[in-house]
Amino acid sequence: MIMQFFSLQSFNCKIINCSFGDLSFNGEESTSGAPREGAPDRCYFPGEGSTDQCSLLLGAPLPPSLGSTRSVLLRVLPFLREHQIGALVRTTCTFNWNFQLSQSLAQGGETESRAVMGRRPCCSKEGMNRGAWTLTEDKILTDYVKVHGEGKWRNIPKEAGLKRCGKSCRLRWMNYLRPDIKRGNISPDEEDLIIRLHKLLGNRWSLIAGRLPGRTDNEIKNYWNTHLSKRGQGKERGPKSNHSKVGKKPITVKVDEDLVSSRVIRTKALRFKEVFITPDAQQHRIENHHRNVAIPPSMDPNLVQNVPAGSESSDRSLITLSSNEEYPVDFMVDISAGEISVPEIFASDFTSFSHDLGASEMDKVMRGDDADNYMSKIAPSQAFLLPEEMEQNWSGSDYYIQANLDSDFGSLTAFLESAEEWLI
DNA sequence: AAACGCTTCAACCGCTACTAG
DNA sequence: CCTAGTAGCGGTTGAAGCGTT
């Protein structure tokens, strides 16, 4: 299906070059409610290989009772697209638009075409790739983000020539291509933190992920669903499980360069025993976090490198960290002020409130069988080691709560609301 | 070796929140 | 205030990997 271009104007339908299946329409034009023979009556497609062409043809006068033409269009078009595409039946085309479409539509003008078409679907299924990403697609996306920065996801398909919808591009970048992504197995410490944060936040995966540098919400969500949630159901897997073998039998990566451009990447099969990070990468992450501009790994010499276990790093300047080791504090980068990170939390290690709560109550908390009571007792500022400005904000805000056992949050809900503000 | 079932996780879907006009 | 566009979030799906029989 190719619909190269057409324009609509008040009382005017112009079809310059339109084809669908075996039918094609060239140079048909109707003006002033006098449609020409051969004009298709129903068609609504984003053009393939085009910038922002949309097509629209309706073959019947619109009853005034239906409301404005615009509102009719917004309701009718998706339906036509779904059910009547291809029904290019020749009928009289009687348009009586209540609004004027300027030539900008025909010229690829975006604003007006969007106004006409209403809210377009996230992406057209037509001509868009789906499923696993290829290395070529990754390259295109990372190159684009390098130049333009994050955001503007919707522009990527047409500006970068990537046949992925913006939403998919964003997801790919956020969950895989970002240079600060840390891959490898979830460490016991991270797992413990996830459990604690989930106890506090529930399924707020994004918030939880924000406290584990380099981890994505998707990753944590998956980890929770596949590992941790089962524990609560008493279904923790035994030593025969795949999970128990993760890390013991790392998978090495062997790339066939001849196939690089066409092969689908199966990233999920890659498990890494070791994580390499250069000292510069830490600063890089900090800077990028503040700039909110990411640099693609392919272009960034400072990126965090995931190296399959068993492979040799040729760069001995790299700091090698085994996932089995304790994370050095300086490895877990605090990527921004006001953000609570793993090292902060483990630096505090909850000792402040364990001190106040007492060992037995702390045990309850960690067992999860007295969370509400625990929530009612601790002060947020005690829960983690806060950056100074955060503490100041807290102490200066209405939400500040005395850090002693006499504090009363009133309810768990109230606490969570407060904690949420604090966490955010 | 093949079949089967379970596990994993990247990607998708639908929805909501936010923002700009 | 309303509407449309967009980003982001959480739930879900399904293909591939892996273990067991």
XYZ file of C-alpha atoms (C1' of nucleotides) in Angstrom:
466
model
C 0.000 0.000 0.000
C 1.401 3.305 -0.964
C -0.345 6.531 -0.467
C 2.040 9.133 -1.497
C 0.215 12.275 -0.983
C -3.071 13.974 -1.125
C -4.660 16.961 0.308
C -8.019 18.042 1.485
C -9.332 21.469 1.413
C -12.695 22.858 2.049
C -15.024 21.422 -0.532
C -12.048 19.993 -2.158
C -10.569 16.604 -2.373
C -7.416 16.070 -4.225
C -5.896 12.734 -4.752
C -2.587 12.995 -6.366
C -1.285 9.519 -6.172
C -2.911 6.811 -4.216
C -2.761 3.116 -4.577
C -3.985 0.254 -2.512
C -3.801 -3.306 -3.564
C -4.802 -3.583 -7.131
C -6.497 -0.258 -7.117
C -4.756 2.926 -7.842
C -5.916 6.451 -8.237
C -3.855 9.058 -9.871
C -4.632 12.637 -10.345
C -8.205 12.387 -9.273
C -9.565 15.567 -8.021
C -12.827 16.822 -6.786
C -13.617 20.372 -6.119
C -16.482 22.263 -4.681
C -18.479 19.183 -3.893
C -18.238 17.871 -7.377
C -16.256 14.722 -7.047
C -14.592 13.163 -9.940
C -15.210 9.694 -11.064
C -12.802 7.144 -9.704
C -12.100 8.763 -6.427
C -11.828 6.283 -3.611
C -14.332 6.839 -0.889
C -12.760 5.278 2.084
C -9.177 5.181 2.974
C -7.220 6.065 6.015
C -3.626 5.164 6.115
C -0.422 6.673 7.138
C 1.712 6.564 4.106
C 4.460 4.088 3.942
C 7.908 5.509 3.705
C 6.532 8.943 4.034
C 7.000 11.594 6.579
C 3.611 12.334 7.862
C 1.180 11.697 5.123
C -2.206 10.674 6.155
C -5.024 9.979 3.877
C -8.647 10.471 4.295
C -11.527 10.031 2.043
C -15.107 9.664 2.927
C -17.660 8.907 0.337
C -20.851 10.165 1.845
C -22.170 13.481 2.964
C -22.035 13.877 6.680
C -25.409 14.318 8.336
C -25.430 17.475 10.420
C -26.830 15.490 13.295
C -23.518 13.759 13.661
C -21.921 16.919 14.860
C -18.951 18.664 13.525
C -17.048 17.118 10.751
C -14.084 17.003 12.957
C -15.769 15.043 15.665
C -17.179 12.693 13.091
C -13.792 12.121 11.658
C -12.297 11.350 14.986
C -14.874 8.711 15.549
C -15.092 7.311 12.092
C -11.541 7.129 10.973
C -10.302 4.461 13.320
C -13.291 2.396 12.421
C -12.660 2.772 8.755
C -9.094 1.896 9.204
C -9.962 -1.229 11.031
C -12.862 -2.503 9.053
C -13.233 -0.822 5.764
C -9.826 -0.381 4.442
C -9.631 -1.635 0.982
C -13.225 -0.874 0.287
C -12.232 1.589 -2.285
C -15.616 1.853 -3.790
C -16.215 4.559 -6.234
C -18.880 6.841 -5.014
C -19.608 10.441 -5.132
C -17.381 12.397 -2.859
C -19.237 15.157 -1.211
C -17.140 16.915 1.300
C -18.317 19.744 3.350
C -15.659 20.241 5.886
C -16.296 22.669 8.613
C -12.712 23.502 8.731
C -10.091 24.399 6.311
C -7.083 22.326 5.679
C -4.289 24.306 4.377
C -1.874 23.202 1.788
C 0.516 22.402 4.548
C -1.076 19.036 4.826
C -0.279 18.249 1.287
C 3.150 19.656 1.808
C 3.813 17.465 4.770
C 2.771 19.987 7.359
C 2.500 18.186 10.607
C 0.464 20.326 12.903
C -2.585 20.597 10.808
C -2.549 17.064 9.657
C -2.544 15.982 13.267
C -5.305 18.324 14.054
C -7.327 16.739 11.345
C -6.574 13.216 12.115
C -7.071 13.576 15.797
C -4.962 11.619 18.125
C -3.049 9.232 16.067
C -2.308 5.802 17.289
C 0.993 5.334 19.017
C 2.321 3.820 15.876
C 0.952 2.396 12.751
C 1.233 -1.304 12.582
C 1.819 -0.868 8.904
C 5.432 -0.992 7.940
C 6.688 -0.993 11.483
C 8.991 -3.616 12.852
C 8.026 -5.435 15.959
C 9.649 -7.908 18.223
C 13.284 -8.150 19.084
C 15.606 -5.409 17.992
C 18.470 -5.935 15.620
C 21.926 -4.496 16.070
C 21.293 -2.222 13.136
C 18.215 -0.797 14.758
C 20.089 -0.318 17.994
C 22.789 1.526 16.159
C 20.319 3.827 14.494
C 18.613 4.568 17.742
C 21.793 5.190 19.699
C 23.137 7.413 16.978
C 19.967 9.422 16.995
C 19.936 9.828 20.746
C 23.550 10.834 20.687
C 22.748 13.722 18.416
C 19.352 14.751 19.675
C 19.314 13.531 23.225
C 16.543 11.655 24.917
C 12.981 12.551 24.290
C 11.284 13.334 21.023
C 10.753 9.646 20.666
C 7.980 10.111 18.232
C 10.264 11.859 15.798
C 12.718 9.034 15.652
C 10.911 6.818 13.154
C 10.708 9.459 10.514
C 13.837 11.414 11.301
C 16.105 8.453 11.808
C 14.440 6.182 9.347
C 13.846 3.613 12.013
C 10.816 1.453 11.516
C 9.900 1.422 15.148
C 7.309 3.468 16.877
C 8.484 6.109 19.294
C 7.181 4.208 22.201
C 9.205 1.195 21.270
C 12.272 3.355 20.780
C 11.931 4.831 24.207
C 11.519 1.443 25.777
C 14.532 0.051 23.982
C 16.647 2.972 25.035
C 15.510 3.028 28.612
C 15.772 -0.685 29.191
C 18.755 -1.627 27.140
C 20.706 1.005 25.270
C 21.262 3.606 27.941
C 24.948 3.794 28.765
C 24.320 3.632 32.480
C 22.479 0.365 32.373
C 24.060 -2.174 34.611
C 23.515 -5.711 33.536
C 24.343 -8.831 35.336
C 22.643 -10.691 38.067
C 20.874 -8.987 40.884
C 23.169 -9.146 43.846
C 21.942 -10.317 47.238
C 22.215 -6.766 48.491
C 20.181 -5.438 45.650
C 17.666 -8.169 46.150
C 17.376 -7.290 49.787
C 16.884 -3.684 48.877
C 14.214 -4.534 46.360
C 12.354 -6.480 48.992
C 12.521 -3.634 51.439
C 11.517 -1.025 48.932
C 8.690 -3.161 47.688
C 7.484 -3.477 51.213
C 7.464 0.272 51.382
C 6.319 1.210 47.896
C 4.477 -1.754 46.529
C 4.559 -2.240 42.787
C 6.046 1.146 42.152
C 8.722 -0.328 39.991
C 9.950 2.933 38.646
C 10.470 4.319 42.101
C 12.194 1.191 43.226
C 14.403 1.176 40.168
C 15.314 4.750 40.869
C 16.999 3.573 44.038
C 19.039 0.942 42.316
C 21.421 2.669 39.947
C 21.712 0.999 36.616
C 18.660 -1.149 37.109
C 15.525 -0.596 35.121
C 11.986 -0.795 36.311
C 11.338 -3.557 33.837
C 14.231 -5.564 35.138
C 13.185 -5.183 38.717
C 9.605 -5.960 37.888
C 10.643 -9.110 36.105
C 12.950 -10.078 38.895
C 10.251 -9.600 41.426
C 7.719 -11.558 39.465
C 10.030 -14.418 38.699
C 11.971 -14.657 41.897
C 10.771 -12.694 44.835
C 7.031 -12.876 44.565
C 7.233 -16.636 44.703
C 8.955 -16.506 48.001
C 5.955 -14.914 49.499
C 3.958 -17.803 48.182
C 6.380 -20.311 49.572
C 7.445 -21.305 46.110
C 11.040 -20.407 46.224
C 12.761 -22.619 43.852
C 15.186 -25.240 44.878
C 18.755 -25.707 43.842
C 17.736 -27.316 40.568
C 16.221 -24.180 39.226
C 17.682 -22.139 36.432
C 18.098 -19.317 38.805
C 20.396 -21.225 41.038
C 22.660 -21.843 38.131
C 22.762 -18.352 36.954
C 26.245 -17.092 37.211
C 27.707 -20.538 37.562
C 27.412 -21.178 33.890
C 27.783 -17.834 32.243
C 27.026 -17.569 28.603
C 29.661 -16.161 26.386
C 28.878 -13.864 23.565
C 30.041 -14.749 20.140
C 29.082 -12.356 17.450
C 29.087 -13.348 13.867
C 29.871 -10.079 12.233
C 28.524 -11.227 8.931
C 25.151 -11.526 10.487
C 25.315 -8.516 12.696
C 23.164 -6.333 10.571
C 20.340 -8.746 10.261
C 20.414 -10.849 13.330
C 17.997 -10.354 16.072
C 19.542 -9.688 19.419
C 18.542 -11.981 22.167
C 19.838 -10.006 25.036
C 17.990 -11.955 27.588
C 20.235 -14.930 27.105
C 23.252 -12.990 28.191
C 24.142 -13.281 31.792
C 27.192 -11.628 33.091
C 29.243 -12.693 35.971
C 31.335 -9.616 36.131
C 30.710 -5.977 35.601
C 33.406 -3.655 34.455
C 33.180 0.002 35.047
C 35.727 2.636 34.460
C 36.222 5.383 36.991
C 35.359 7.882 34.319
C 32.118 6.159 33.699
C 30.954 7.098 37.129
C 31.449 10.741 36.445
C 29.943 10.232 33.049
C 26.826 8.820 34.563
C 26.563 11.654 36.983
C 26.951 14.198 34.270
C 24.488 12.529 31.998
C 21.998 12.219 34.730
C 22.075 15.913 35.327
C 22.105 16.804 31.690
C 19.468 14.273 30.941
C 21.331 13.613 27.774
C 22.559 10.171 27.149
C 25.427 9.030 25.097
C 25.062 5.784 23.283
C 27.363 3.016 24.303
C 28.724 2.673 20.868
C 29.996 6.207 20.997
C 30.895 6.482 24.593
C 34.319 5.349 25.705
C 33.285 5.578 29.311
C 30.344 3.351 29.206
C 29.784 0.618 31.673
C 30.856 -2.518 29.988
C 29.318 -5.833 30.532
C 31.777 -8.518 29.906
C 30.784 -12.104 29.820
C 32.388 -14.122 32.504
C 35.386 -15.968 31.333
C 36.384 -13.401 28.813
C 39.526 -11.462 29.247
C 39.554 -7.761 29.428
C 42.342 -6.269 27.495
C 42.104 -3.039 29.367
C 43.689 -3.518 32.728
C 42.815 -0.055 33.778
C 39.310 -1.217 34.266
C 38.124 -1.846 37.728
C 36.913 -5.378 37.880
C 34.090 -6.158 40.159
C 32.789 -9.570 40.661
C 29.119 -9.825 41.287
C 29.983 -12.111 44.124
C 31.877 -9.403 45.894
C 30.525 -6.723 48.056
C 30.019 -3.599 46.080
C 32.517 -0.996 46.981
C 30.772 2.141 47.967
C 32.385 4.099 45.207
C 31.094 1.642 42.687
C 27.505 2.250 43.537
C 27.410 5.715 42.258
C 25.125 8.180 43.810
C 23.996 9.608 40.551
C 22.350 12.698 41.814
C 21.767 14.736 44.849
C 18.511 13.910 46.437
C 18.453 10.459 45.058
C 18.741 7.595 47.385
C 21.062 4.991 46.082
C 22.224 1.623 47.128
C 25.389 2.777 48.829
C 23.500 5.321 50.831
C 21.026 2.835 52.024
C 23.576 0.258 52.814
C 25.772 2.799 54.399
C 22.938 3.519 56.742
C 21.904 -0.089 56.651
C 18.824 0.819 58.585
C 20.816 0.880 61.741
C 19.252 4.109 62.841
C 15.802 2.826 63.058
C 16.851 -0.584 64.088
C 18.413 1.170 67.001
C 15.215 2.913 67.851
C 12.931 0.087 67.107
C 14.926 -2.499 68.803
C 16.158 -5.749 67.457
C 12.969 -7.666 67.846
C 10.866 -5.130 66.046
C 13.425 -4.805 63.342
C 13.262 -8.507 62.861
C 9.544 -8.227 62.419
C 9.991 -5.581 59.830
C 12.466 -7.590 57.912
C 10.202 -10.566 58.084
C 7.424 -8.398 56.816
C 4.957 -9.455 59.445
C 4.656 -6.154 61.185
C 5.114 -3.662 58.449
C 2.262 -1.405 59.441
C 3.441 -1.078 62.939
C 6.890 -0.434 61.712
C 5.710 2.219 59.334
C 3.952 3.966 62.116
C 7.074 4.203 64.154
C 9.928 5.130 61.969
C 10.606 8.552 60.714
C 11.412 8.794 57.066
C 14.554 10.681 57.741
C 15.739 7.727 59.677
C 14.914 5.183 57.093
C 17.793 6.054 54.881
C 20.764 8.248 55.021
C 19.541 11.372 53.416
C 21.511 13.919 51.528
C 21.838 17.035 53.537
C 19.501 19.090 51.485
C 16.901 16.424 51.689
C 17.109 16.431 55.416
C 16.840 20.165 55.422
C 13.831 20.014 53.216
C 12.276 17.571 55.490
C 12.996 19.439 58.636
C 11.635 22.551 57.051
C 8.525 21.046 55.651
C 5.142 20.260 56.974
C 5.978 16.659 56.541
C 8.788 16.623 58.994
C 8.224 14.217 61.722
C 10.168 14.013 64.891
C 12.674 11.280 64.802
C 11.638 9.492 67.859
C 9.317 6.752 68.777
C 6.665 9.140 69.911
C 6.099 10.192 66.372
C 2.818 9.101 65.034
C 2.062 9.075 61.367
C -1.552 8.537 62.067
C -1.855 5.892 59.463
C 0.171 3.921 57.067
C -1.440 5.783 54.252
C -0.348 9.085 55.589
C 3.126 7.797 55.986
C 3.302 6.415 52.510
C 2.153 9.677 51.086
C 4.818 11.469 53.007
C 7.413 8.918 52.154
C 6.474 9.154 48.533
C 7.081 12.851 48.446
C 10.311 12.338 50.153
C 11.380 9.607 47.818
C 10.431 11.526 44.753
C 17.550 -37.184 20.457
C 13.000 -35.662 21.056
C 9.180 -34.022 23.545
C 7.452 -31.601 27.072
C 7.016 -28.221 30.622
C 8.868 -24.513 33.208
C 11.405 -20.142 33.531
C 12.992 -15.914 31.978
C 12.706 -11.386 30.279
C 12.367 -8.219 26.195
C 8.755 -6.192 24.184
C 4.097 -4.870 23.813
C -0.379 -2.947 25.409
C -3.409 0.014 27.691
C -3.791 3.421 30.683
C -2.633 7.709 33.284
C -0.175 11.931 34.208
C 1.743 15.836 32.576
C 2.297 19.731 29.517
C 1.494 23.057 25.943
C -1.522 25.636 23.189
C -10.823 25.111 31.364
C -10.442 22.064 27.502
C -8.089 19.367 24.181
C -4.378 17.047 22.008
C 0.218 15.281 22.169
C 3.599 12.929 24.594
C 6.175 10.484 28.179
C 6.045 7.248 31.485
C 4.185 3.464 34.215
C 2.586 -1.170 35.416
C 0.488 -5.420 33.724
C 0.767 -8.872 30.342
C 2.452 -11.666 26.554
C 5.073 -14.834 24.020
C 9.411 -16.487 22.139
C 13.593 -18.535 23.445
C 16.365 -20.923 26.743
C 16.842 -24.562 29.786
C 15.997 -28.771 32.521
C 13.752 -33.071 32.943
C 11.896 -37.255 31.339
